Amino acid sequence: MSTEWEKPIIDDIRTVESEMLRNVKSRHPLLNEIAMEAVSVGGKRIRPGVSLLAFHCVGGEDKDRIIKLAVALELIHSATLVHDDINDKAEMRRGKTAIYKKYGLERAIITGDFLFVQGFKLGGYMESEEIIGFVASACSNMAESEFLQIDEEHDISTPLETYLNIIGGKTAGAIEASARLGAYIGGGSPEEINSLGEYGRNMGYAFQIIDDILDITGNEADMGKPVGMDIKDGRPNLPVMIAMNLGNEFISKIFKEKSPSDEEIKEAVRLVKDSGALDVARNHAQDFYNKALESIENIASSVYKDSLISLADTIMTRRS
Amino acid sequence: MSTEWEKPIIDDIRTVESEMLRNVKSRHPLLNEIAMEAVSVGGKRIRPGVSLLAFHCVGGEDKDRIIKLAVALELIHSATLVHDDINDKAEMRRGKTAIYKKYGLERAIITGDFLFVQGFKLGGYMESEEIIGFVASACSNMAESEFLQIDEEHDISTPLETYLNIIGGKTAGAIEASARLGAYIGGGSPEEINSLGEYGRNMGYAFQIIDDILDITGNEADMGKPVGMDIKDGRPNLPVMIAMNLGNEFISKIFKEKSPSDEEIKEAVRLVKDSGALDVARNHAQDFYNKALESIENIASSVYKDSLISLADTIMTRRS
C-alpha cells in the first residue's frame, strides 16, 4: 500500500525493502524467519523515505549509496523495535504478536542483535567516518533516552523539557539523522543539510506527540494494539502529562500504580479526553510541524520537497 | 593481575582496557555506570590478547590500528556477555551479580545494544570492507549458533558435530576472528593469516571444552558461579553429552527436566565425574590444543609466538 507522499520514491522504497530482506538471510531457518518477520512489520518506512527525499531534494545522484544507507538505518531501526517491545512489555505491534511473545525472549534478543550487526555492517561499508559517527551517535542518544524514560516511569511530574529530551533521543534524533545523512550523501551544502536535518528533527517531535495522542484517542482496530498503554505502563505521554498537570488526581493515581485494572485505565483515558489536554498536545505537535516546514523554506522546489510537505501532513492526520 | 602469556603485550592490553572505558562514556550516569561495569568484568582478555599477539607475530607496526580493532572486538564481546547472561539465566558472572539481575532486564538489553554500537562504531572507523565484513560475519555466526543451542536444549542426543557447530560459532569463531584480523592488520601473508586464524579457531574449541569440563569439576569460589549450570539448564556440554551417550540414564533424566532440584544436579555432576567422560572430553580439548600449536609451526619464532603457546597452556590448565 503506497501513500501520496511516497509516490516519487516508491520504487526506491521497494528496493530498500527487498534489500532489507536480502540482508537478513541466515542459514538458521528460524533466525531467518524471525528476522524477515521483524523487517517486514516495520511499518511506514518514514526513516528511509526521509533519507531518500532529502537526498533527491539536494540533487543527489549516487542512488546505490543512499539506498545502502537507508537499508542500514532501517535495519538498525528494526533491531531497536524488536528490543523495545521486550522493554515496553508490548504484546502487539501493528496487529501482529510481538516477536518476543511469539518466539520467546532469548530468540528476540538474539534476532535484535543480528539485525543490529547487519545494519552496522552496511553502514560500515559506507567507508565514511562522518556517516558512521553520526549513525552511532544517534544510536547512543537513543540508549540514553531509553534510560531517561525508565527513570521517569510512573513519575507524575516529569517536566516538559525532560519529555522533549526523551522523545528527542528516542524518535526525533533518528528521523533527523535520516534526513541529515540523505542530504549529506546527496552532496547538499552545509545549509541544506542543516535545513533538512531540522525538518527531520521537528517532524520527529510531531510524530511522537501524535503517537502519544493516538495512545489515548486511537481505536484498537486501526492501531493494531490496545490504547492507554502509556498509562498502564506509567510511561511519559504528553496529553497524559498535561492532564495530570491540570490537577486531575485520578489520572495521577492510576499513572503511579504498577498494575492498574483495565477499568481504571479506561476511566483515565476518558478523563484525559475530557480534560482538554489533547488540544494542548496537538498544538505542541502543530508548532513542531510549522517549524519543520519553515526549516525547508530555503530548499529549492521539487516533487521531492512537495513529498516532504505531504509526509508532514500525513504524520499530522494519521490514525494509526 | 597479569599472567605469564600477557607479559610482552601487557602495556597494550592495559591500553585496550582504558580505551574500552573511554569509549563507553555516556551522559546518562547509570548507563555510564552499567557500561563501565560490563566492560570491567570482561575477564581474561583472551580476544584482544590473541589479536595483539597475532599482529606482533607477523611484524605489525601500526599499533594504533590494532588497538582500535581489539577495543572494537572486546566491546562487541562485552555486549554479547550482557545479553548472554539474560538468555542463560545466569545469576553470576565472575563472582559478581549478572548485569540484568542487578539493574533489570530493560537496562541490560539497552546497555548491551549501546556496547554493540560503540564497538561497531570503532570497527567502522577502520574503513575497511574486509575487516567490517569479517567482524559482522563472526557476529552473525554467533547469533546462528545461539539459535542452534536453543534448539538443542534438554536434548539428550545432540550429535558431536552439532555441538562443534555450536561452540564453533559461539566461541571458536570469535577467537579465530581476533587472530585473523590481528595478522591481517599486521600485514601478514595469506599463509600467516590462515595459520594464526587456525590457531585461534582450535584454541577456541579447546577453551570451550575446558569451560564445559569446569562446569562439572570447578569449585564455586574459583569460578565465581555455581557448577552444574549446563545440566540445570539442559545446555549442550561435552562431558555431560559423553556421559549420557555412555548410557547413564539418571543424567539423561535430569538433563531433560526443566527444573531439576539442586540435589539432582549434584548427583548428576557426581555421576558425570564417575563415568570417565571427563577424560574423553579432555582428550578432545587436547586434540584441539595440538592442532592449534601445529597451525603456527610455520610462524617465525618470537616472544609473541612463545606467548601464543603459553596462552594455549594457560587455557588448558586454567581452573576458572
XYZ file of C-alpha atoms in Angstrom, chain A residues 96-317:
222
model
C 0.775 -8.853 14.979
C 2.042 -10.613 18.088
C 5.305 -9.024 19.245
C 8.383 -11.087 18.325
C 9.388 -11.883 21.927
C 5.834 -13.021 22.708
C 5.731 -15.289 19.675
C 9.288 -16.688 19.700
C 10.467 -16.117 23.286
C 12.764 -13.646 24.981
C 16.048 -15.355 24.059
C 15.373 -15.529 20.345
C 14.075 -11.955 20.311
C 17.221 -10.600 21.968
C 19.470 -12.532 19.573
C 17.445 -11.547 16.491
C 17.677 -7.885 17.528
C 21.449 -8.240 17.878
C 21.612 -9.949 14.479
C 19.687 -7.062 12.844
C 21.993 -4.528 14.538
C 25.009 -6.338 13.113
C 23.581 -6.444 9.588
C 22.719 -2.750 9.776
C 26.117 -1.708 11.067
C 27.822 -3.915 8.506
C 26.145 -1.996 5.674
C 26.804 1.294 7.476
C 30.470 0.344 7.822
C 30.616 -0.351 4.096
C 29.840 3.331 3.509
C 33.503 3.862 4.439
C 32.964 7.292 5.902
C 33.914 8.179 9.470
C 31.419 11.018 9.380
C 28.483 8.790 8.452
C 29.394 6.062 10.928
C 29.947 8.591 13.699
C 26.600 10.174 13.019
C 24.690 6.885 12.995
C 26.479 5.710 16.143
C 25.778 8.949 17.927
C 22.053 8.742 17.051
C 22.052 5.188 18.468
C 23.835 6.257 21.676
C 21.360 9.087 22.168
C 18.584 6.553 21.759
C 20.047 4.356 24.508
C 20.421 7.376 26.804
C 16.827 8.445 26.148
C 15.592 4.973 26.955
C 17.407 5.136 30.287
C 15.879 8.555 30.908
C 12.446 7.150 30.063
C 12.881 4.359 32.610
C 13.876 6.984 35.227
C 10.601 8.799 34.598
C 8.279 5.768 34.672
C 5.241 6.329 36.925
C 6.508 9.842 37.723
C 3.546 12.226 37.686
C 5.647 15.409 37.464
C 8.034 14.841 34.527
C 8.924 18.356 33.228
C 8.165 19.116 29.567
C 11.890 19.615 28.990
C 12.668 16.072 30.159
C 9.856 14.713 27.990
C 11.317 16.521 24.967
C 14.768 15.137 25.818
C 13.342 11.628 25.867
C 11.446 11.851 22.577
C 14.317 13.848 21.077
C 16.665 10.897 21.507
C 14.111 8.149 21.027
C 12.281 9.348 17.914
C 13.303 12.782 16.634
C 17.048 12.033 16.594
C 16.637 9.035 14.289
C 14.463 10.931 11.789
C 16.867 13.883 11.928
C 19.776 11.522 11.241
C 17.913 10.006 8.282
C 17.322 13.447 6.756
C 20.775 14.793 7.504
C 22.551 11.733 6.092
C 20.341 11.705 2.992
C 21.251 15.332 2.279
C 24.915 14.686 3.089
C 25.174 11.724 0.727
C 23.278 13.678 -1.906
C 26.040 16.276 -1.801
C 23.959 19.024 -0.192
C 25.550 22.242 1.094
C 26.027 22.597 4.869
C 22.953 24.868 4.907
C 20.832 22.333 3.011
C 21.983 19.502 5.293
C 21.088 21.598 8.311
C 17.691 22.640 6.983
C 16.694 19.092 6.109
C 18.071 17.847 9.454
C 15.907 20.431 11.259
C 12.905 19.326 9.200
C 13.558 15.732 10.325
C 14.046 16.638 13.971
C 10.880 18.730 14.173
C 8.809 16.175 12.257
C 10.163 13.571 14.690
C 8.835 15.536 17.665
C 5.477 15.977 15.929
C 5.382 12.273 15.039
C 5.922 11.194 18.644
C 3.392 13.641 20.070
C 0.779 12.367 17.587
C 1.761 8.850 18.683
C 1.073 9.843 22.285
C -2.289 11.336 21.307
C -3.238 8.170 19.391
C -2.486 6.111 22.503
C -5.467 7.988 24.019
C -7.768 8.585 21.042
C -6.928 5.729 18.666
C -9.031 2.659 18.152
C -7.577 -0.784 18.582
C -8.526 -1.968 15.083
C -6.671 0.893 13.323
C -3.707 0.811 15.699
C -3.166 -2.926 15.847
C -2.631 -2.605 19.603
C -4.703 -1.594 22.632
C -4.963 2.078 23.697
C -3.957 3.516 27.071
C -0.701 1.525 27.135
C 1.346 4.527 28.303
C -0.976 4.985 31.287
C -0.826 1.261 32.005
C 2.982 1.239 31.987
C 3.395 4.707 33.528
C 5.376 5.947 30.506
C 5.719 9.687 29.787
C 2.930 10.644 27.325
C 2.303 14.306 26.550
C -1.524 14.565 26.834
C -1.454 12.427 29.985
C 1.269 14.652 31.484
C -0.736 17.759 30.625
C -3.937 16.317 32.128
C -2.071 15.413 35.346
C -0.557 18.879 35.390
C -4.087 20.353 35.199
C -4.634 18.676 38.558
C -6.554 15.547 37.664
C -5.846 13.361 40.670
C -7.495 10.175 39.444
C -5.209 10.072 36.381
C -2.171 10.703 38.611
C -3.248 7.930 40.966
C -3.600 5.420 38.088
C -0.360 6.592 36.448
C 1.523 5.867 39.681
C 0.059 2.357 40.019
C 2.212 -0.576 38.899
C -0.741 -2.695 37.755
C -3.904 -0.671 37.185
C -7.016 -2.605 36.127
C -8.426 -2.352 32.591
C -11.391 -0.454 34.009
C -9.123 2.087 35.710
C -7.108 2.611 32.507
C -10.325 3.089 30.519
C -11.560 5.671 33.015
C -8.190 7.513 32.983
C -8.265 7.585 29.154
C -11.772 9.068 29.298
C -10.641 11.715 31.779
C -7.640 12.697 29.624
C -10.055 13.150 26.691
C -12.340 15.326 28.804
C -9.527 17.440 30.261
C -8.713 19.492 27.175
C -5.152 18.110 27.260
C -5.463 16.628 23.770
C -5.891 20.085 22.202
C -2.872 21.411 24.098
C -0.790 18.423 22.980
C -1.999 18.813 19.396
C -0.923 22.471 19.498
C 2.567 21.362 20.520
C 2.625 18.953 17.557
C 1.378 21.729 15.279
C 4.217 24.021 16.459
C 6.766 21.371 15.542
C 5.018 20.796 12.193
C 5.236 24.544 11.485
C 8.914 24.621 12.432
C 9.563 21.620 10.185
C 8.045 23.331 7.160
C 9.804 26.633 7.950
C 13.100 24.747 8.104
C 12.856 23.762 4.450
C 11.643 27.102 3.072
C 15.089 27.692 1.584
C 15.149 24.288 -0.175
C 14.512 24.535 -3.928
C 11.049 23.469 -5.119
C 10.726 19.933 -6.496
C 8.371 16.955 -6.342
C 10.633 15.667 -3.546
C 10.159 18.784 -1.445
C 6.390 18.528 -2.086
C 6.620 14.988 -0.753
C 8.323 16.132 2.434
C 5.423 18.520 2.989
C 2.899 15.820 2.152
C 4.672 13.440 4.569
C 4.386 16.057 7.312
C 0.631 16.361 6.600
C 0.276 12.580 6.657
C 2.001 12.408 10.032
C -0.298 15.061 11.492
C -3.504 13.431 10.229
